[in-house]
PDB file of C-alpha atoms in Angstrom:
ATOM      1  CA  MET E 179      15.310 -36.703 -63.024  1.00 32.00           C
ATOM      2  CA  TYR E 180      16.385 -39.691 -60.959  1.00 32.00           C
ATOM      3  CA  ASN E 181      14.981 -43.163 -61.554  1.00 35.00           C
ATOM      4  CA  LEU E 182      14.002 -44.711 -58.217  1.00 43.00           C
ATOM      5  CA  TRP E 183      14.989 -48.131 -59.502  1.00 35.00           C
ATOM      6  CA  LYS E 184      18.413 -47.238 -60.812  1.00 37.00           C
ATOM      7  CA  GLU E 185      21.173 -49.267 -59.211  1.00 32.00           C
ATOM      8  CA  LEU E 186      23.858 -46.905 -58.017  1.00 33.00           C
ATOM      9  CA  ARG E 187      27.330 -47.145 -59.384  1.00 33.00           C
ATOM     10  CA  GLU E 188      30.210 -46.365 -57.043  1.00 36.00           C
ATOM     11  CA  GLU E 189      31.011 -43.101 -58.771  1.00 35.00           C
ATOM     12  CA  GLU E 190      27.362 -41.968 -58.491  1.00 37.00           C
ATOM     13  CA  ALA E 191      27.298 -42.616 -54.771  1.00 37.00           C
ATOM     14  CA  ASP E 192      30.095 -40.075 -54.316  1.00 38.00           C
ATOM     15  CA  LYS E 193      27.778 -37.356 -55.646  1.00 36.00           C
ATOM     16  CA  LEU E 194      24.963 -37.952 -53.183  1.00 35.00           C
ATOM     17  CA  TYR E 195      24.116 -35.341 -50.606  1.00 36.00           C
ATOM     18  CA  ILE E 196      24.270 -38.070 -47.922  1.00 34.00           C
ATOM     19  CA  PRO E 197      26.588 -40.827 -49.186  1.00 35.00           C
ATOM     20  CA  GLU E 198      25.521 -43.230 -46.426  1.00 40.00           C
ATOM     21  CA  THR E 199      21.901 -43.186 -47.565  1.00 42.00           C
ATOM     22  CA  ILE E 200      21.662 -45.496 -50.544  1.00 39.00           C
ATOM     23  CA  LEU E 201      18.584 -46.897 -52.204  1.00 42.00           C
ATOM     24  CA  THR E 202      19.655 -49.821 -54.338  1.00 42.00           C
ATOM     25  CA  LEU E 203      17.929 -52.661 -56.140  1.00 36.00           C
ATOM     26  CA  ARG E 204      19.091 -56.126 -55.119  1.00 37.00           C
ATOM     27  CA  GLU E 205      17.362 -59.419 -55.776  1.00 36.00           C
ATOM     28  CA  ASN E 206      14.368 -57.489 -57.157  1.00 32.00           C
ATOM     29  CA  ARG E 207      13.804 -55.675 -53.847  1.00 39.00           C
ATOM     30  CA  LEU E 208      14.514 -52.107 -52.856  1.00 46.00           C
ATOM     31  CA  LEU E 209      16.684 -51.985 -49.767  1.00 62.00           C
ATOM     32  CA  VAL E 210      16.932 -48.898 -47.598  1.00 86.00           C
ATOM     33  CA  ASN E 211      20.249 -48.430 -45.841  1.00 90.00           C
ATOM     34  CA  ILE E 212      19.957 -45.550 -43.409  1.00 95.00           C
ATOM     35  CA  GLY E 213      23.226 -46.423 -41.737  1.00 95.00           C
ATOM     36  CA  ASN E 214      22.251 -46.439 -38.072  1.00 97.00           C
ATOM     37  CA  ASP E 215      19.898 -48.084 -35.554  1.00 97.00           C
ATOM     38  CA  TRP E 216      16.796 -47.138 -37.564  1.00 98.00           C
ATOM     39  CA  ASP E 217      17.678 -49.886 -40.070  1.00 96.00           C
ATOM     40  CA  ILE E 218      16.936 -52.697 -37.626  1.00 96.00           C
ATOM     41  CA  LEU E 219      13.955 -50.950 -36.052  1.00 97.00           C
ATOM     42  CA  LEU E 220      12.259 -50.355 -39.422  1.00 97.00           C
ATOM     43  CA  GLU E 221      13.364 -53.516 -41.204  1.00 95.00           C
ATOM     44  CA  ASN E 222       9.911 -55.118 -41.067  1.00 95.00           C
ATOM     45  CA  CYS E 223       8.333 -51.958 -42.419  1.00 96.00           C
ATOM     46  CA  PHE E 224      10.629 -51.861 -45.430  1.00 95.00           C
ATOM     47  CA  GLN E 225       9.842 -55.506 -46.203  1.00 94.00           C
ATOM     48  CA  SER E 226       6.082 -55.148 -45.801  1.00 95.00           C
ATOM     49  CA  ASP E 227       3.458 -55.323 -48.534  1.00 95.00           C
ATOM     50  CA  TRP E 228       2.325 -51.751 -47.880  1.00 96.00           C
ATOM     51  CA  TYR E 229       5.868 -50.469 -48.338  1.00 96.00           C
ATOM     52  CA  LYS E 230       6.206 -52.430 -51.572  1.00 94.00           C
ATOM     53  CA  ALA E 231       3.036 -50.710 -52.777  1.00 96.00           C
ATOM     54  CA  LEU E 232       4.464 -47.323 -51.772  1.00 96.00           C
ATOM     55  CA  ARG E 233       7.708 -48.170 -53.531  1.00 94.00           C
ATOM     56  CA  SER E 234       5.827 -49.020 -56.704  1.00 94.00           C
ATOM     57  CA  TYR E 235       3.914 -45.758 -56.533  1.00 96.00           C
ATOM     58  CA  LEU E 236       7.109 -43.758 -56.023  1.00 96.00           C
ATOM     59  CA  ARG E 237       8.743 -45.506 -58.942  1.00 94.00           C
ATOM     60  CA  SER E 238       6.006 -44.143 -61.180  1.00 95.00           C
ATOM     61  CA  GLU E 239       6.000 -40.701 -59.587  1.00 96.00           C
ATOM     62  CA  TYR E 240       9.758 -40.139 -59.852  1.00 95.00           C
ATOM     63  CA  SER E 241       9.713 -41.397 -63.442  1.00 95.00           C
ATOM     64  CA  GLU E 242       6.817 -39.260 -64.636  1.00 96.00           C
ATOM     65  CA  HIS E 243       6.907 -36.117 -62.482  1.00 96.00           C
ATOM     66  CA  ASN E 244       9.211 -33.809 -60.594  1.00 97.00           C
ATOM     67  CA  VAL E 245       9.117 -35.116 -57.041  1.00 97.00           C
ATOM     68  CA  TYR E 246      10.795 -33.699 -53.951  1.00 97.00           C
ATOM     69  CA  PRO E 247      13.056 -34.196 -52.168  1.00 96.00           C
ATOM     70  CA  ASP E 248      15.707 -35.827 -54.308  1.00 95.00           C
ATOM     71  CA  MET E 249      15.185 -39.565 -53.913  1.00 94.00           C
ATOM     72  CA  TYR E 250      18.524 -39.880 -52.127  1.00 93.00           C
ATOM     73  CA  ASP E 251      17.437 -37.319 -49.512  1.00 96.00           C
ATOM     74  CA  ILE E 252      14.108 -38.923 -48.585  1.00 97.00           C
ATOM     75  CA  PHE E 253      15.340 -40.427 -45.308  1.00 97.00           C
ATOM     76  CA  ASN E 254      17.715 -37.658 -44.237  1.00 98.00           C
ATOM     77  CA  SER E 255      15.802 -37.031 -41.010  1.00 98.00           C
ATOM     78  CA  LEU E 256      16.643 -40.570 -39.900  1.00 98.00           C
ATOM     79  CA  VAL E 257      20.194 -40.429 -41.215  1.00 98.00           C
ATOM     80  CA  TYR E 258      21.096 -37.330 -39.227  1.00 98.00           C
ATOM     81  CA  THR E 259      19.220 -38.310 -36.055  1.00 98.00           C
ATOM     82  CA  PRO E 260      19.586 -41.951 -34.964  1.00 98.00           C
ATOM     83  CA  TYR E 261      16.897 -43.458 -32.750  1.00 98.00           C
ATOM     84  CA  ASN E 262      19.016 -43.635 -29.622  1.00 98.00           C
ATOM     85  CA  ASP E 263      20.253 -40.048 -30.106  1.00 98.00           C
ATOM     86  CA  THR E 264      16.785 -38.518 -30.494  1.00 98.00           C
ATOM     87  CA  LYS E 265      15.964 -36.012 -27.754  1.00 98.00           C
ATOM     88  CA  VAL E 266      13.403 -33.810 -29.493  1.00 98.00           C
ATOM     89  CA  VAL E 267      10.936 -34.478 -32.313  1.00 98.00           C
ATOM     90  CA  ILE E 268       9.459 -31.776 -34.547  1.00 98.00           C
ATOM     91  CA  ILE E 269       6.715 -33.101 -36.825  1.00 97.00           C
ATOM     92  CA  GLY E 270       5.973 -31.435 -40.144  1.00 96.00           C
ATOM     93  CA  GLN E 271       3.289 -32.284 -42.672  1.00 95.00           C
ATOM     94  CA  ASP E 272       4.955 -32.891 -46.052  1.00 96.00           C
ATOM     95  CA  PRO E 273       8.033 -31.541 -47.865  1.00 97.00           C
ATOM     96  CA  TYR E 274       8.257 -28.150 -49.506  1.00 96.00           C
ATOM     97  CA  HIS E 275       6.935 -28.545 -53.055  1.00 96.00           C
ATOM     98  CA  GLY E 276       9.112 -25.968 -54.809  1.00 94.00           C
ATOM     99  CA  LYS E 277      12.238 -26.768 -56.787  1.00 93.00           C
ATOM    100  CA  GLY E 278      15.409 -27.004 -54.712  1.00 93.00           C
ATOM    101  CA  GLN E 279      13.739 -26.519 -51.325  1.00 96.00           C
ATOM    102  CA  ALA E 280      13.155 -29.886 -49.651  1.00 97.00           C
ATOM    103  CA  HIS E 281      16.058 -32.062 -48.567  1.00 97.00           C
ATOM    104  CA  GLY E 282      14.521 -34.546 -46.163  1.00 98.00           C
ATOM    105  CA  LEU E 283      14.291 -32.474 -42.957  1.00 98.00           C
ATOM    106  CA  CYS E 284      10.984 -30.842 -42.058  1.00 98.00           C
ATOM    107  CA  PHE E 285      10.973 -27.024 -42.248  1.00 98.00           C
ATOM    108  CA  SER E 286      14.595 -27.034 -43.480  1.00 98.00           C
ATOM    109  CA  VAL E 287      15.967 -25.858 -46.826  1.00 97.00           C
ATOM    110  CA  LYS E 288      19.455 -26.068 -48.222  1.00 93.00           C
ATOM    111  CA  ASN E 289      21.718 -23.066 -47.721  1.00 90.00           C
ATOM    112  CA  GLY E 290      21.331 -20.577 -50.513  1.00 92.00           C
ATOM    113  CA  VAL E 291      17.600 -21.240 -50.870  1.00 95.00           C
ATOM    114  CA  ALA E 292      15.166 -18.499 -49.862  1.00 96.00           C
ATOM    115  CA  ILE E 293      13.843 -19.107 -46.354  1.00 97.00           C
ATOM    116  CA  PRO E 294      10.144 -20.091 -46.490  1.00 97.00           C
ATOM    117  CA  PRO E 295       7.632 -18.090 -44.426  1.00 97.00           C
ATOM    118  CA  SER E 296       7.040 -20.807 -41.812  1.00 97.00           C
ATOM    119  CA  LEU E 297      10.751 -21.114 -41.147  1.00 98.00           C
ATOM    120  CA  GLN E 298      11.038 -17.327 -40.959  1.00 98.00           C
ATOM    121  CA  ASN E 299       8.461 -17.415 -38.156  1.00 98.00           C
ATOM    122  CA  ILE E 300      10.352 -20.205 -36.404  1.00 98.00           C
ATOM    123  CA  PHE E 301      13.461 -18.024 -36.454  1.00 98.00           C
ATOM    124  CA  LYS E 302      11.444 -15.033 -35.191  1.00 98.00           C
ATOM    125  CA  GLU E 303      10.232 -17.094 -32.234  1.00 98.00           C
ATOM    126  CA  ILE E 304      13.744 -18.307 -31.450  1.00 98.00           C
ATOM    127  CA  ASN E 305      14.933 -14.704 -31.504  1.00 98.00           C
ATOM    128  CA  SER E 306      12.128 -13.562 -29.206  1.00 98.00           C
ATOM    129  CA  ASP E 307      12.475 -16.569 -26.911  1.00 98.00           C
ATOM    130  CA  LEU E 308      16.244 -16.894 -26.627  1.00 98.00           C
ATOM    131  CA  GLY E 309      17.699 -13.732 -28.144  1.00 98.00           C
ATOM    132  CA  ILE E 310      19.421 -15.687 -30.916  1.00 98.00           C
ATOM    133  CA  PRO E 311      19.865 -13.531 -34.039  1.00 97.00           C
ATOM    134  CA  ILE E 312      17.538 -14.372 -36.928  1.00 96.00           C
ATOM    135  CA  SER E 313      19.457 -16.548 -39.360  1.00 96.00           C
ATOM    136  CA  ASN E 314      19.777 -15.853 -43.071  1.00 95.00           C
ATOM    137  CA  LYS E 315      20.366 -19.576 -43.640  1.00 96.00           C
ATOM    138  CA  GLY E 316      17.588 -22.138 -43.625  1.00 97.00           C
ATOM    139  CA  CYS E 317      19.484 -25.414 -43.292  1.00 98.00           C
ATOM    140  CA  LEU E 318      18.636 -27.124 -39.982  1.00 98.00           C
ATOM    141  CA  ILE E 319      21.198 -29.917 -40.107  1.00 98.00           C
ATOM    142  CA  SER E 320      22.861 -28.528 -36.976  1.00 98.00           C
ATOM    143  CA  TRP E 321      19.635 -29.208 -35.063  1.00 98.00           C
ATOM    144  CA  ALA E 322      19.335 -32.723 -36.447  1.00 98.00           C
ATOM    145  CA  THR E 323      22.870 -33.666 -35.440  1.00 98.00           C
ATOM    146  CA  GLN E 324      22.104 -32.564 -31.880  1.00 98.00           C
ATOM    147  CA  GLY E 325      19.236 -35.025 -31.568  1.00 98.00           C
ATOM    148  CA  VAL E 326      16.309 -33.044 -33.012  1.00 98.00           C
ATOM    149  CA  LEU E 327      14.404 -35.389 -35.326  1.00 98.00           C
ATOM    150  CA  LEU E 328      12.921 -33.232 -38.097  1.00 98.00           C
ATOM    151  CA  LEU E 329      10.260 -35.610 -39.344  1.00 98.00           C
ATOM    152  CA  ASN E 330       7.601 -34.937 -41.945  1.00 97.00           C
ATOM    153  CA  ALA E 331       4.515 -37.161 -41.722  1.00 97.00           C
ATOM    154  CA  ILE E 332       4.705 -37.552 -45.515  1.00 97.00           C
ATOM    155  CA  LEU E 333       8.203 -37.859 -46.938  1.00 98.00           C
ATOM    156  CA  THR E 334       7.706 -36.962 -50.611  1.00 98.00           C
ATOM    157  CA  VAL E 335       5.597 -34.571 -52.691  1.00 97.00           C
ATOM    158  CA  ARG E 336       4.974 -33.805 -56.342  1.00 97.00           C
ATOM    159  CA  GLU E 337       6.209 -30.404 -57.517  1.00 97.00           C
ATOM    160  CA  GLY E 338       3.614 -27.707 -56.985  1.00 96.00           C
ATOM    161  CA  SER E 339       1.101 -30.084 -55.401  1.00 96.00           C
ATOM    162  CA  PRO E 340       1.126 -30.001 -51.594  1.00 95.00           C
ATOM    163  CA  LEU E 341      -0.132 -33.194 -49.943  1.00 96.00           C
ATOM    164  CA  SER E 342      -0.081 -34.966 -53.314  1.00 97.00           C
ATOM    165  CA  HIS E 343       1.472 -38.051 -51.673  1.00 98.00           C
ATOM    166  CA  LYS E 344      -0.944 -38.114 -48.753  1.00 97.00           C
ATOM    167  CA  GLY E 345      -2.456 -41.516 -48.090  1.00 97.00           C
ATOM    168  CA  LYS E 346       0.071 -43.418 -50.203  1.00 96.00           C
ATOM    169  CA  GLY E 347       1.795 -45.164 -47.295  1.00 97.00           C
ATOM    170  CA  TRP E 348       4.223 -42.703 -45.766  1.00 98.00           C
ATOM    171  CA  GLU E 349       1.947 -42.064 -42.790  1.00 98.00           C
ATOM    172  CA  THR E 350       2.134 -45.743 -41.859  1.00 98.00           C
ATOM    173  CA  LEU E 351       5.923 -45.509 -41.718  1.00 98.00           C
ATOM    174  CA  THR E 352       6.145 -42.214 -39.874  1.00 98.00           C
ATOM    175  CA  ASP E 353       3.471 -43.267 -37.356  1.00 98.00           C
ATOM    176  CA  LYS E 354       5.618 -46.327 -36.690  1.00 98.00           C
ATOM    177  CA  ILE E 355       8.631 -44.059 -36.110  1.00 98.00           C
ATOM    178  CA  ILE E 356       6.668 -42.014 -33.580  1.00 98.00           C
ATOM    179  CA  SER E 357       5.404 -45.182 -31.890  1.00 98.00           C
ATOM    180  CA  LEU E 358       8.935 -46.543 -31.614  1.00 98.00           C
ATOM    181  CA  LEU E 359      10.036 -43.342 -29.923  1.00 98.00           C
ATOM    182  CA  ASN E 360       7.026 -43.562 -27.618  1.00 98.00           C
ATOM    183  CA  ASP E 361       8.238 -47.056 -26.607  1.00 98.00           C
ATOM    184  CA  ARG E 362      11.518 -45.646 -25.354  1.00 96.00           C
ATOM    185  CA  LYS E 363      12.054 -45.411 -21.613  1.00 96.00           C
ATOM    186  CA  ASP E 364      14.339 -42.431 -22.131  1.00 97.00           C
ATOM    187  CA  PRO E 365      12.115 -39.306 -22.314  1.00 98.00           C
ATOM    188  CA  VAL E 366      11.562 -37.576 -25.645  1.00 98.00           C
ATOM    189  CA  ILE E 367      10.173 -34.059 -26.156  1.00 98.00           C
ATOM    190  CA  PHE E 368       7.599 -33.812 -28.948  1.00 98.00           C
ATOM    191  CA  LEU E 369       6.892 -30.398 -30.485  1.00 98.00           C
ATOM    192  CA  LEU E 370       3.509 -30.541 -32.207  1.00 98.00           C
ATOM    193  CA  TRP E 371       2.722 -27.477 -34.299  1.00 97.00           C
ATOM    194  CA  GLY E 372      -0.605 -27.302 -36.123  1.00 95.00           C
ATOM    195  CA  SER E 373      -3.563 -29.653 -36.294  1.00 94.00           C
ATOM    196  CA  PRO E 374      -1.959 -32.464 -38.355  1.00 94.00           C
ATOM    197  CA  ALA E 375       1.014 -32.656 -36.001  1.00 96.00           C
ATOM    198  CA  ARG E 376      -1.185 -32.403 -32.918  1.00 96.00           C
ATOM    199  CA  ALA E 377      -3.224 -35.347 -34.196  1.00 96.00           C
ATOM    200  CA  LYS E 378      -0.099 -37.474 -33.639  1.00 97.00           C
ATOM    201  CA  LYS E 379      -0.489 -36.911 -29.901  1.00 97.00           C
ATOM    202  CA  SER E 380      -2.626 -40.055 -29.783  1.00 97.00           C
ATOM    203  CA  LEU E 381       0.526 -42.063 -30.569  1.00 98.00           C
ATOM    204  CA  ILE E 382       2.397 -40.597 -27.590  1.00 98.00           C
ATOM    205  CA  THR E 383       0.951 -42.540 -24.682  1.00 98.00           C
ATOM    206  CA  ASN E 384       3.822 -43.103 -22.258  1.00 97.00           C
ATOM    207  CA  SER E 385       3.951 -40.660 -19.382  1.00 97.00           C
ATOM    208  CA  GLN E 386       7.724 -40.148 -19.339  1.00 98.00           C
ATOM    209  CA  HIS E 387       7.552 -38.151 -22.572  1.00 98.00           C
ATOM    210  CA  TYR E 388       6.835 -34.427 -22.945  1.00 98.00           C
ATOM    211  CA  VAL E 389       4.439 -32.886 -25.464  1.00 98.00           C
ATOM    212  CA  LEU E 390       4.449 -29.164 -26.307  1.00 98.00           C
ATOM    213  CA  GLU E 391       1.652 -27.974 -28.597  1.00 98.00           C
ATOM    214  CA  ALA E 392       1.116 -24.776 -30.560  1.00 97.00           C
ATOM    215  CA  PRO E 393      -0.446 -23.534 -33.809  1.00 97.00           C
ATOM    216  CA  HIS E 394       1.554 -24.029 -36.997  1.00 97.00           C
ATOM    217  CA  PRO E 395       4.259 -21.410 -37.733  1.00 97.00           C
ATOM    218  CA  SER E 396       2.645 -20.626 -41.081  1.00 96.00           C
ATOM    219  CA  PRO E 397       1.797 -16.924 -41.567  1.00 94.00           C
ATOM    220  CA  LEU E 398      -1.856 -18.022 -41.554  1.00 92.00           C
ATOM    221  CA  SER E 399      -1.680 -19.237 -37.950  1.00 94.00           C
ATOM    222  CA  ALA E 400       1.580 -18.136 -36.311  1.00 94.00           C
ATOM    223  CA  TYR E 401      -0.025 -15.124 -34.639  1.00 93.00           C
ATOM    224  CA  TYR E 402      -2.632 -17.325 -32.978  1.00 94.00           C
ATOM    225  CA  GLY E 403      -0.149 -18.791 -30.537  1.00 95.00           C
ATOM    226  CA  PHE E 404       2.993 -20.053 -32.232  1.00 97.00           C
ATOM    227  CA  LEU E 405       4.747 -16.717 -31.805  1.00 97.00           C
ATOM    228  CA  GLY E 406       5.200 -16.459 -28.071  1.00 97.00           C
ATOM    229  CA  CYS E 407       4.956 -20.195 -27.360  1.00 98.00           C
ATOM    230  CA  LYS E 408       8.562 -20.280 -26.074  1.00 98.00           C
ATOM    231  CA  HIS E 409       8.937 -23.906 -27.080  1.00 98.00           C
ATOM    232  CA  PHE E 410      12.663 -23.554 -27.640  1.00 98.00           C
ATOM    233  CA  SER E 411      13.505 -22.351 -24.150  1.00 98.00           C
ATOM    234  CA  LYS E 412      10.981 -24.769 -22.634  1.00 98.00           C
ATOM    235  CA  THR E 413      12.604 -27.646 -24.506  1.00 98.00           C
ATOM    236  CA  ASN E 414      16.017 -26.735 -23.152  1.00 98.00           C
ATOM    237  CA  GLU E 415      14.676 -26.369 -19.629  1.00 98.00           C
ATOM    238  CA  ILE E 416      13.251 -29.882 -19.835  1.00 98.00           C
ATOM    239  CA  LEU E 417      16.484 -31.279 -21.263  1.00 98.00           C
ATOM    240  CA  GLN E 418      18.504 -29.695 -18.481  1.00 98.00           C
ATOM    241  CA  SER E 419      16.101 -31.068 -15.861  1.00 98.00           C
ATOM    242  CA  LEU E 420      16.748 -34.515 -17.333  1.00 98.00           C
ATOM    243  CA  GLY E 421      20.500 -34.036 -17.174  1.00 98.00           C
ATOM    244  CA  LYS E 422      20.798 -33.750 -20.959  1.00 98.00           C
ATOM    245  CA  VAL E 423      22.678 -31.229 -23.056  1.00 98.00           C
ATOM    246  CA  PRO E 424      20.338 -28.452 -24.262  1.00 98.00           C
ATOM    247  CA  VAL E 425      19.941 -27.779 -27.962  1.00 98.00           C
ATOM    248  CA  ASP E 426      21.909 -24.928 -29.480  1.00 98.00           C
ATOM    249  CA  TRP E 427      19.161 -23.456 -31.670  1.00 98.00           C
ATOM    250  CA  ALA E 428      21.537 -21.050 -33.442  1.00 98.00           C
ATOM    251  CA  ILE E 429      21.982 -22.017 -37.077  1.00 94.00           C
ATOM    252  CA  LYS E 430      25.539 -23.008 -37.909  1.00 83.00           C
TER     253      LYS E 430
END
């Protein structure tokens, strides 16, 4: 189990899933180095009292429990999708809480991990909407690198305890991320699936942006409107109307 406060040695950094994302202790303060324009935009957040409180809580959680994702994967959504490259935002709730599943991108799992039911339904909708074959791989990095920000509202979770890190501070950070994207003049497409994601609509106030809403892809709700929503083709139609490159939703 990783210690959140362990200063990384050079040889340890080489083993990280995303080498550019390093949490390191300097001058008694945890610094977050995402490695792109998010660093400057979120600098005040990472130096705030509420983030220090969250950091302290996570220190205890990672020390005493199994917590996902790996601490070095927490900010992968921001690493793979810089602010200025973001074209589409998909908002999840919190990470998968099973061992080996979560790796910092909402709905995504590492290759080789069984595809969770919600992601299976996402792939079914892509197949129905665009005719893309249903993937047997669940890693969505290829979406993220095309400008699809795969953002959970809560970035960590205790093993076997969904929403266990709700109300600890992550929502303040992720609401700020959404608000920063709302401030952009360049249009962003927000895909809001399920009630918690749809509640974030109140943060999207500027008229140049696009909001597509549907029930959550969970098996409990997918048949009430997620399947058949055609959000993937609609997203690409909007991107093309804006003169932007459409997303290749096929999993690479």
